[in-house]
C-alpha positions as a printed NumPy array, in Angstrom:
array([[ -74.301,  -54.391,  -42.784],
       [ -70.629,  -52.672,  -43.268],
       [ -70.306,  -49.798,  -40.76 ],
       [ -67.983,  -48.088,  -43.029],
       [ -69.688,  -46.051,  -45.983],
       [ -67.578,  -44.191,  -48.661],
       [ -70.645,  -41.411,  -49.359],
       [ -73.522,  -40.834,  -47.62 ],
       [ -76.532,  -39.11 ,  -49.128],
       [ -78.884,  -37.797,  -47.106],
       [ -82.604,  -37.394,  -48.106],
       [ -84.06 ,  -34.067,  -47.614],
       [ -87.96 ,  -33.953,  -46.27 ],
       [ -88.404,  -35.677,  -42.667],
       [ -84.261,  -36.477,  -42.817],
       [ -82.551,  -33.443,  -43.228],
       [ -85.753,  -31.111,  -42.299],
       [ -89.598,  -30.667,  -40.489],
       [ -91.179,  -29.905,  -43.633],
       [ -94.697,  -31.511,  -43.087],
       [ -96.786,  -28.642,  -41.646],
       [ -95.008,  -26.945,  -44.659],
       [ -95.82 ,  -29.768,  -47.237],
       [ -98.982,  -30.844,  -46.174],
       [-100.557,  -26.765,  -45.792],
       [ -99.44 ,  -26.748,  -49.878],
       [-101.312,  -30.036,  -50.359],
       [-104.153,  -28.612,  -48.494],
       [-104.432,  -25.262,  -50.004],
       [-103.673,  -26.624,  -53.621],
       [-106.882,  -29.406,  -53.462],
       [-109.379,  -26.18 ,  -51.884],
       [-107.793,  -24.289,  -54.828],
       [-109.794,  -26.683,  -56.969],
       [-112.711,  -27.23 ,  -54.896],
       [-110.977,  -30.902,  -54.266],
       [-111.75 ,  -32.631,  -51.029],
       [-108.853,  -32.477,  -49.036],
       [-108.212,  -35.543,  -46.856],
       [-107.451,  -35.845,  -43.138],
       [-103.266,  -35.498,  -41.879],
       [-103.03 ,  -38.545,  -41.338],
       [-103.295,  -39.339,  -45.151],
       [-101.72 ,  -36.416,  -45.923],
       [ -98.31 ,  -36.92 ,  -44.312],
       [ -98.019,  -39.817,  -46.466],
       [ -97.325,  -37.4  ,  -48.945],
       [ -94.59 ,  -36.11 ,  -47.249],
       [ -91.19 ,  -37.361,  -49.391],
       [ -93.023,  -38.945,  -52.177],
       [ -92.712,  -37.595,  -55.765],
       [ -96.165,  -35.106,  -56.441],
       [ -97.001,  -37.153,  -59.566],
       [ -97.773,  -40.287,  -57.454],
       [ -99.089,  -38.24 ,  -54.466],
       [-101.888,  -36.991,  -56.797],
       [-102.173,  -39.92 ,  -58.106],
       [-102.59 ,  -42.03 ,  -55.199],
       [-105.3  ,  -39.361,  -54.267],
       [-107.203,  -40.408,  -57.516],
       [-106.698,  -37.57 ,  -60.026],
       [-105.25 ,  -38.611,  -63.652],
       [-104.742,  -36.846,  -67.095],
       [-104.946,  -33.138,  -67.659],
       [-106.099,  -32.525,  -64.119],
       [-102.882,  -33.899,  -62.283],
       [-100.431,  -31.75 ,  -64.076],
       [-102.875,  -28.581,  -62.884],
       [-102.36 ,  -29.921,  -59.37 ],
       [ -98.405,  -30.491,  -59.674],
       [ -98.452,  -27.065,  -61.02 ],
       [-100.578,  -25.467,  -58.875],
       [ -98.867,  -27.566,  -55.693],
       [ -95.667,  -26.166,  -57.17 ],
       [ -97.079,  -22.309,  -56.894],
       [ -97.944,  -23.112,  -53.568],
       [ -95.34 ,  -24.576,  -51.596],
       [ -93.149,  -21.767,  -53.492],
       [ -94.125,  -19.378,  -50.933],
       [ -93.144,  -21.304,  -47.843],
       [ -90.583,  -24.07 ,  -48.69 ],
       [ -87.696,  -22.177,  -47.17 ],
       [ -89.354,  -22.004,  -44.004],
       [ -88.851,  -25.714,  -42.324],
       [ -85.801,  -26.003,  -40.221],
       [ -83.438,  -28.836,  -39.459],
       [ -84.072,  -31.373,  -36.987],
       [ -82.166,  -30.861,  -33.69 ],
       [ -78.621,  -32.195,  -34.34 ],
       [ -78.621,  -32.452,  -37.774],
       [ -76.855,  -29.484,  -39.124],
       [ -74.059,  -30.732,  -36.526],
       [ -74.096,  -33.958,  -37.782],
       [ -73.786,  -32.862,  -41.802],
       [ -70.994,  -30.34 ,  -40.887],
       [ -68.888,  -33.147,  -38.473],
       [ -69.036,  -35.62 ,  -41.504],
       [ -68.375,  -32.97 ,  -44.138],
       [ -65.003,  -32.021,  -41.901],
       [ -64.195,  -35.688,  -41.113],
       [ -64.054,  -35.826,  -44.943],
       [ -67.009,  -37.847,  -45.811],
       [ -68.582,  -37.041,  -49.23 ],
       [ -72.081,  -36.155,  -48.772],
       [ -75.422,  -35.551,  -51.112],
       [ -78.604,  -35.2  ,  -50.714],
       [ -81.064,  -37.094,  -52.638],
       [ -84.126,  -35.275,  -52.715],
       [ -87.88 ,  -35.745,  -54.503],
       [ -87.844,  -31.603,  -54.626],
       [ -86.781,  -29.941,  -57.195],
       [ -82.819,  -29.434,  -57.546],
       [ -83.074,  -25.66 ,  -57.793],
       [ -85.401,  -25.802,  -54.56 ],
       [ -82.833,  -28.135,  -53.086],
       [ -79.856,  -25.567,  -53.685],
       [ -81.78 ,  -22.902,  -52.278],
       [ -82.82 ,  -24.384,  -49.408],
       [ -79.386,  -25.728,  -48.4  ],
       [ -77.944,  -21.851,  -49.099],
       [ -80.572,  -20.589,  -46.35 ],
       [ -79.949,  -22.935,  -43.964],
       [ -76.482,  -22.389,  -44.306],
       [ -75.757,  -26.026,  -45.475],
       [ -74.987,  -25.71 ,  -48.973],
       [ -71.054,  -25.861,  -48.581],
       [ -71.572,  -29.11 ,  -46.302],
       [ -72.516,  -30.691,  -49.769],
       [ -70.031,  -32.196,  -52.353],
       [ -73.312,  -32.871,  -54.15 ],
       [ -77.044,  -31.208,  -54.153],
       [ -79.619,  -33.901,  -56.236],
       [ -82.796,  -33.304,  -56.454],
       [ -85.709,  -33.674,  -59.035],
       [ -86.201,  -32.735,  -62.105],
       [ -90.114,  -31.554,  -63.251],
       [ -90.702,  -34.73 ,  -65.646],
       [ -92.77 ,  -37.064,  -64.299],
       [ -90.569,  -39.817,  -64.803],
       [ -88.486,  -38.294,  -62.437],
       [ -88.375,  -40.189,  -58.725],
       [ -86.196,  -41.425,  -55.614],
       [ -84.245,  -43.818,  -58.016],
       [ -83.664,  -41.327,  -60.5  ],
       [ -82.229,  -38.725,  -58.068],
       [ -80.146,  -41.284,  -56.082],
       [ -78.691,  -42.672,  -59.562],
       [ -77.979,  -38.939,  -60.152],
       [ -76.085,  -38.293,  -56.625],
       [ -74.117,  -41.757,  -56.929],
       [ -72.87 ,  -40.988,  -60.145],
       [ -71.924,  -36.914,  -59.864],
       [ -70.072,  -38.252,  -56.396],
       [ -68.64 ,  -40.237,  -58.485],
       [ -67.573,  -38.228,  -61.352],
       [ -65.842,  -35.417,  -58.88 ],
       [ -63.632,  -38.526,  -57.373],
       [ -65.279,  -39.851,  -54.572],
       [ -65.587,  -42.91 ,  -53.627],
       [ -68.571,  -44.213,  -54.377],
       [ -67.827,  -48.131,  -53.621],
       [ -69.612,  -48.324,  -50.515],
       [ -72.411,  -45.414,  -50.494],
       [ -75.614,  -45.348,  -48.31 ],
       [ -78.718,  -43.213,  -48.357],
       [ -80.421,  -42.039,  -45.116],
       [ -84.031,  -41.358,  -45.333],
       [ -87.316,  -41.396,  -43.357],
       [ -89.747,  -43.259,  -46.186],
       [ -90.652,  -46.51 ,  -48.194],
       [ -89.402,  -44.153,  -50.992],
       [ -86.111,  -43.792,  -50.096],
       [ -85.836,  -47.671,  -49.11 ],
       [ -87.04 ,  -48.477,  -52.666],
       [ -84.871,  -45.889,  -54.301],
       [ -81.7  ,  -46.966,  -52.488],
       [ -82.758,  -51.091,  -53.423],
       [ -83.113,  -50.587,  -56.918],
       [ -79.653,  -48.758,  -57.238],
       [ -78.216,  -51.163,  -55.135],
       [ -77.145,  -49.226,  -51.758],
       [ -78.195,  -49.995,  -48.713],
       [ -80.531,  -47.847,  -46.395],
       [ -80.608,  -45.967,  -43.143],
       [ -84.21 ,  -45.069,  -41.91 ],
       [ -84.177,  -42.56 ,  -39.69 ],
       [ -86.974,  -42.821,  -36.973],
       [ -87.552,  -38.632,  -36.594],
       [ -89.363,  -38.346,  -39.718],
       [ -92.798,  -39.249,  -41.402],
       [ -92.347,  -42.743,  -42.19 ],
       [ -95.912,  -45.186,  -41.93 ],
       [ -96.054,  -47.81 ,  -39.904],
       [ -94.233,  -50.678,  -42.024],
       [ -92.43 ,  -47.607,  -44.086],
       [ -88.761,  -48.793,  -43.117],
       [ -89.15 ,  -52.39 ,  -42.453],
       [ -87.117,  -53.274,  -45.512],
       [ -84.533,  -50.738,  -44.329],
       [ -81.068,  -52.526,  -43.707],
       [ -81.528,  -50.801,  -40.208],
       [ -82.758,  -47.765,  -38.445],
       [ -81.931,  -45.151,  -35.982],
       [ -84.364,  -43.704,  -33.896],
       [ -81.963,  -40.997,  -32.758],
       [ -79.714,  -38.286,  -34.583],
       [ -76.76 ,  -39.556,  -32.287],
       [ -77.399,  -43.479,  -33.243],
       [ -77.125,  -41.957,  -36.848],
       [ -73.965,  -40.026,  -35.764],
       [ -72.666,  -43.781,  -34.461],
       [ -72.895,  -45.436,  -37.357],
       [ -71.6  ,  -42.831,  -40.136],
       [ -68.715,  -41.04 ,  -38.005],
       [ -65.549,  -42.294,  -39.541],
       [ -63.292,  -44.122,  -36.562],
       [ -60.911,  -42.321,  -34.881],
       [ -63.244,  -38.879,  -35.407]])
């Protein structure tokens, strides 16, 4: 695996921020809303990163009834989704790279207006060359959104010859695989067991991260 990357986009959820009590309280209030059984945490971290239309899925619920839920999900994590707050070192890590010159993105399974207005309250937004998130169609998903953020990078003249994604999730692995960039797992976030195994490698610390994306000489 090259050690030098011309981009780096950086997933959002269990990367960039601790969003599951966050997540999975939406989840859980969303299901009651419904009279839905609502499954242990265990389970529902799992749901943590992955688009909603396969988390409902995956829980079972089809048709007419799993756009309520997206919807409803949406309404819900509305009122809290600004409260998670970066992992310790992280906003120091996007703000070194940003300075050293690195183009960055994130590459996010929220929604791109969320996105923006999460990275403006955390103070992050300018760290960004690019913010990519989701869109509301349910063909929308990690692939989609990392396609996007390769290809805006891109179109602003970056180089995009030698990208990477960092991410906590089997989602983000898949995503980066099928556009064709390799993967950082990060080991801080709410991956399962065998989550990153396909991952070209991981880093179980913000400063092994740090190691591996700092240009040389910075």
């Amino acid at each position: 695996m090259s050690l030098t990357f011309s981009a780096v986009l950086f997933d959002v959820d269990g990367t960039i921020v601790n969003s599951a009590p966050v997540i999975m309280g939406a989840f859980r209030s969303t299901l009651s809303d419904f009279g839905l059984e609502i499954p242990d945490d265990q389970r529902l971290r799992t749901y943590v990163g992955p688009p909603l239309w396969y988390s409902f899925g995956d829980l079972g619920y089809s048709g007419q009834l799993r756009a309520d839920l997206v919807s409803r999900y949406r309404e819900r994590y509305m009122d809290h989704y600004l409260d998670p707050e970066p992992f310790d070192g992280v906003r120091d890590l996007l703000w070194d790279l940003h300075h050293a010159g690195v183009p960055l993105a994130t590459a996010t399974s929220k929604q791109t207006p969320m996105a923006i207005a999460q990275m403006e309250h955390l103070g992050l937004a300018d760290a960004f060359d690019v913010i990519a998130g989701a869109t509301p169609d349910p063909g929308s998903s990690k692939t989609t959104v990392i396609h996007e953020a390769v290809a805006r990078l891109g179109a602003m003249g970056a180089d995009v010859s030698h990208p990477v994604i960092v991410g906590d999730s089997i989602w983000d692995v898949r995503g980066g695989h099928e556009v064709g960039i390799p993967v950082i797992g990060v080991g801080w976030g709410y991956a399962t067991e065998d989550g990153l195994d396909d991952a070209e490698v991981v880093c179980e610390t913000v400063e092994d991260l740090r190691a591996l994306l700092m240009p040389a000489g910075c």
